Amino acid sequence: MTTGKKTAMSCPDLPRLLDLPDGTLIPEEEAAGIVDKSRVTLRRYRSTGEGPRFHKIGRGPTAPIYYRKEALIQWLESFEVRSTAEALERCER
């Protein structure tokens, strides 16, 4: 049951991601958990080009999607800022 209260925002699971061997292909569902986004959000990012690079293995809407460890790290690093002012400026764009 939801109380309507906002919960604290969680963070990407960087330790789990960094512990994976280089070149690891991560299934969509696991990648969503690692970057703290829903599968629906990752799908939207894929359609708009906002998200991390991915691999689609096969054809059709049910073909599995995988993300390389390095692609997830690179995408997360793209959000890095030096100050709150820089973060606010980025949000206004």
Coordinates of N, CA and C in Angstrom, one line a residue:
M1 N 0.8 -1.2 0.0 CA 0.0 0.0 0.0 C 0.9 1.2 0.0
T2 N 0.6 2.2 -0.9 CA 1.4 3.4 -1.0 C 0.8 4.5 -0.1
T3 N 1.7 5.2 0.6 CA 1.3 6.2 1.5 C 1.2 7.6 0.9
G4 N 1.7 7.7 -0.3 CA 1.7 9.0 -1.0 C 3.0 9.8 -0.6
K5 N 3.8 9.4 0.3 CA 5.0 10.1 0.7 C 6.1 9.8 -0.3
K6 N 6.9 10.8 -0.6 CA 8.0 10.6 -1.4 C 9.1 9.8 -0.7
T7 N 9.7 8.9 -1.4 CA 10.8 8.1 -0.8 C 12.1 8.7 -1.2
A8 N 13.2 8.5 -0.5 CA 14.5 9.0 -0.9 C 14.9 8.4 -2.2
M9 N 15.5 9.2 -3.1 CA 15.9 8.7 -4.4 C 17.1 7.8 -4.2
S10 N 17.0 6.6 -4.8 CA 18.1 5.7 -4.7 C 19.2 6.0 -5.8
C11 N 20.3 5.4 -5.7 CA 21.4 5.6 -6.6 C 21.7 4.4 -7.5
P12 N 22.4 4.6 -8.6 CA 22.8 3.5 -9.4 C 23.7 2.6 -8.5
D13 N 23.6 1.3 -8.9 CA 24.4 0.3 -8.1 C 25.8 0.2 -8.7
L14 N 26.6 1.2 -8.5 CA 27.9 1.2 -9.2 C 28.8 0.1 -8.7
P15 N 28.8 -0.3 -7.4 CA 29.7 -1.4 -7.0 C 29.4 -2.7 -7.8
R16 N 28.1 -3.0 -7.9 CA 27.7 -4.2 -8.7 C 28.2 -4.1 -10.1
L17 N 28.0 -2.9 -10.7 CA 28.4 -2.7 -12.1 C 30.0 -2.9 -12.2
L18 N 30.7 -2.2 -11.4 CA 32.2 -2.2 -11.5 C 32.8 -3.6 -11.2
D19 N 32.1 -4.4 -10.4 CA 32.6 -5.7 -10.1 C 32.5 -6.7 -11.3
L20 N 31.7 -6.4 -12.3 CA 31.5 -7.3 -13.5 C 32.8 -7.2 -14.3
P21 N 33.1 -8.3 -15.0 CA 34.2 -8.3 -15.9 C 34.0 -7.4 -17.1
D22 N 35.1 -6.8 -17.6 CA 35.0 -5.9 -18.7 C 34.4 -6.7 -19.9
G23 N 33.5 -6.0 -20.7 CA 32.9 -6.6 -21.8 C 31.6 -7.4 -21.5
T24 N 31.3 -7.4 -20.3 CA 30.1 -8.2 -19.9 C 28.8 -7.6 -20.5
L25 N 28.0 -8.4 -21.1 CA 26.7 -8.0 -21.6 C 25.7 -8.2 -20.5
I26 N 24.9 -7.2 -20.2 CA 24.0 -7.2 -19.1 C 22.6 -7.2 -19.7
P27 N 21.7 -8.1 -19.3 CA 20.3 -8.1 -19.8 C 19.6 -6.9 -19.3
E28 N 18.6 -6.5 -20.2 CA 17.9 -5.2 -19.9 C 17.4 -5.1 -18.5
E29 N 16.7 -6.1 -18.0 CA 16.1 -6.1 -16.6 C 17.2 -5.8 -15.6
E30 N 18.3 -6.5 -15.7 CA 19.4 -6.3 -14.7 C 20.0 -4.9 -14.9
A31 N 20.2 -4.4 -16.1 CA 20.7 -3.1 -16.4 C 19.8 -2.0 -15.8
A32 N 18.5 -2.2 -15.9 CA 17.6 -1.2 -15.3 C 17.8 -1.1 -13.8
G33 N 18.0 -2.2 -13.2 CA 18.2 -2.2 -11.7 C 19.5 -1.5 -11.4
I34 N 20.5 -1.8 -12.2 CA 21.8 -1.2 -11.9 C 21.8 0.3 -12.0
V35 N 21.2 0.8 -13.1 CA 21.1 2.3 -13.3 C 20.0 3.0 -12.6
D36 N 19.2 2.2 -11.8 CA 18.0 2.7 -11.1 C 17.0 3.4 -12.0
K37 N 16.7 2.7 -13.0 CA 15.6 3.1 -14.0 C 14.7 1.9 -14.2
S38 N 13.5 2.2 -14.7 CA 12.6 1.1 -15.0 C 12.9 0.6 -16.4
R39 N 12.4 -0.6 -16.7 CA 12.6 -1.1 -18.1 C 11.9 -0.2 -19.1
V40 N 10.7 0.3 -18.7 CA 10.0 1.2 -19.5 C 10.8 2.4 -19.9
T41 N 11.5 3.0 -18.8 CA 12.3 4.2 -19.1 C 13.4 3.9 -20.0
L42 N 14.1 2.7 -19.8 CA 15.2 2.3 -20.7 C 14.6 2.2 -22.2
R43 N 13.5 1.6 -22.3 CA 12.9 1.5 -23.7 C 12.6 2.9 -24.3
R44 N 12.1 3.8 -23.5 CA 11.9 5.2 -24.0 C 13.2 5.8 -24.4
Y45 N 14.3 5.6 -23.5 CA 15.6 6.2 -23.9 C 16.1 5.6 -25.2
R46 N 15.9 4.3 -25.4 CA 16.4 3.7 -26.6 C 15.7 4.3 -27.8
S47 N 14.4 4.6 -27.7 CA 13.6 5.1 -28.8 C 14.0 6.5 -29.1
T48 N 14.5 7.3 -28.1 CA 14.8 8.7 -28.3 C 16.4 8.9 -28.4
G49 N 17.1 7.9 -28.2 CA 18.6 8.0 -28.2 C 19.2 8.6 -27.0
E50 N 18.4 8.8 -25.9 CA 19.0 9.4 -24.7 C 19.8 8.4 -23.8
G51 N 19.5 7.2 -24.0 CA 20.1 6.2 -23.0 C 21.5 5.7 -23.5
P52 N 21.9 4.7 -22.7 CA 23.2 4.1 -23.1 C 23.1 3.2 -24.3
R53 N 24.3 3.1 -25.0 CA 24.3 2.2 -26.2 C 23.9 0.8 -25.8
F54 N 23.3 0.1 -26.7 CA 22.8 -1.2 -26.4 C 22.9 -2.2 -27.6
H55 N 22.7 -3.5 -27.3 CA 22.7 -4.5 -28.3 C 21.3 -5.2 -28.3
K56 N 20.8 -5.2 -29.5 CA 19.5 -6.0 -29.7 C 19.8 -7.3 -30.4
I57 N 19.6 -8.4 -29.8 CA 20.0 -9.7 -30.3 C 18.7 -10.3 -31.0
G58 N 18.7 -10.2 -32.3 CA 17.5 -10.7 -33.0 C 16.7 -9.6 -33.6
R59 N 15.5 -10.0 -34.0 CA 14.6 -9.1 -34.7 C 13.2 -9.1 -33.9
G60 N 12.5 -8.0 -34.1 CA 11.1 -8.0 -33.6 C 11.1 -7.4 -32.2
P61 N 9.9 -7.0 -31.7 CA 9.8 -6.3 -30.4 C 10.2 -7.2 -29.2
T62 N 10.2 -8.5 -29.4 CA 10.6 -9.3 -28.2 C 12.0 -9.8 -28.2
A63 N 12.8 -9.3 -29.2 CA 14.2 -9.6 -29.2 C 14.9 -9.1 -27.9
P64 N 15.8 -9.9 -27.3 CA 16.4 -9.5 -26.1 C 17.3 -8.3 -26.3
I65 N 17.4 -7.5 -25.3 CA 18.3 -6.3 -25.2 C 19.4 -6.5 -24.2
Y66 N 20.6 -6.1 -24.5 CA 21.7 -6.2 -23.6 C 22.5 -4.9 -23.6
Y67 N 23.1 -4.6 -22.5 CA 23.9 -3.4 -22.4 C 25.3 -3.8 -22.0
R68 N 26.3 -3.3 -22.6 CA 27.7 -3.6 -22.2 C 28.0 -2.8 -21.0
K69 N 28.8 -3.4 -20.1 CA 29.2 -2.8 -18.8 C 29.8 -1.4 -19.1
E70 N 30.7 -1.3 -20.1 CA 31.3 0.0 -20.4 C 30.4 1.0 -20.9
A71 N 29.3 0.6 -21.6 CA 28.3 1.6 -22.1 C 27.5 2.1 -21.0
L72 N 27.2 1.3 -20.0 CA 26.5 1.8 -18.8 C 27.3 2.8 -18.0
I73 N 28.6 2.4 -17.8 CA 29.5 3.3 -17.1 C 29.6 4.7 -17.8
Q74 N 29.9 4.6 -19.1 CA 30.0 5.8 -19.9 C 28.8 6.7 -19.8
W75 N 27.6 6.1 -19.9 CA 26.3 6.8 -19.9 C 26.2 7.5 -18.5
L76 N 26.5 6.7 -17.4 CA 26.4 7.3 -16.1 C 27.3 8.4 -15.9
E77 N 28.5 8.3 -16.4 CA 29.5 9.4 -16.3 C 29.1 10.6 -17.0
S78 N 28.2 10.5 -18.0 CA 27.8 11.7 -18.8 C 27.0 12.6 -17.9
F79 N 26.5 12.2 -16.7 CA 25.8 13.0 -15.8 C 26.6 13.7 -14.8
E80 N 27.9 13.4 -14.8 CA 28.8 14.0 -13.8 C 28.9 15.5 -13.9
V81 N 28.9 16.2 -12.8 CA 29.0 17.7 -12.8 C 30.0 18.1 -11.7
R82 N 30.5 19.3 -11.7 CA 31.4 19.8 -10.7 C 30.7 20.6 -9.6
S83 N 29.5 21.1 -9.9 CA 28.9 21.9 -8.9 C 27.3 21.9 -9.1
T84 N 26.6 22.3 -8.1 CA 25.2 22.4 -8.2 C 24.7 23.4 -9.2
A85 N 25.5 24.4 -9.4 CA 25.2 25.4 -10.5 C 25.3 24.8 -11.8
E86 N 26.3 23.9 -12.1 CA 26.4 23.2 -13.3 C 25.2 22.3 -13.5
A87 N 24.8 21.6 -12.5 CA 23.7 20.7 -12.5 C 22.4 21.4 -12.9
L88 N 22.2 22.6 -12.3 CA 21.0 23.4 -12.5 C 21.0 23.9 -14.0
E89 N 22.2 24.3 -14.4 CA 22.3 24.8 -15.8 C 22.0 23.7 -16.8
R90 N 22.4 22.5 -16.5 CA 22.2 21.3 -17.4 C 20.7 21.0 -17.4
C91 N 20.0 21.2 -16.3 CA 18.5 20.9 -16.3 C 17.7 21.9 -17.1
E92 N 18.3 23.1 -17.2 CA 17.5 24.2 -17.9 C 17.7 24.1 -19.4
R93 N 18.6 23.2 -19.9 CA 18.8 23.1 -21.3 C 17.7 22.3 -22.0

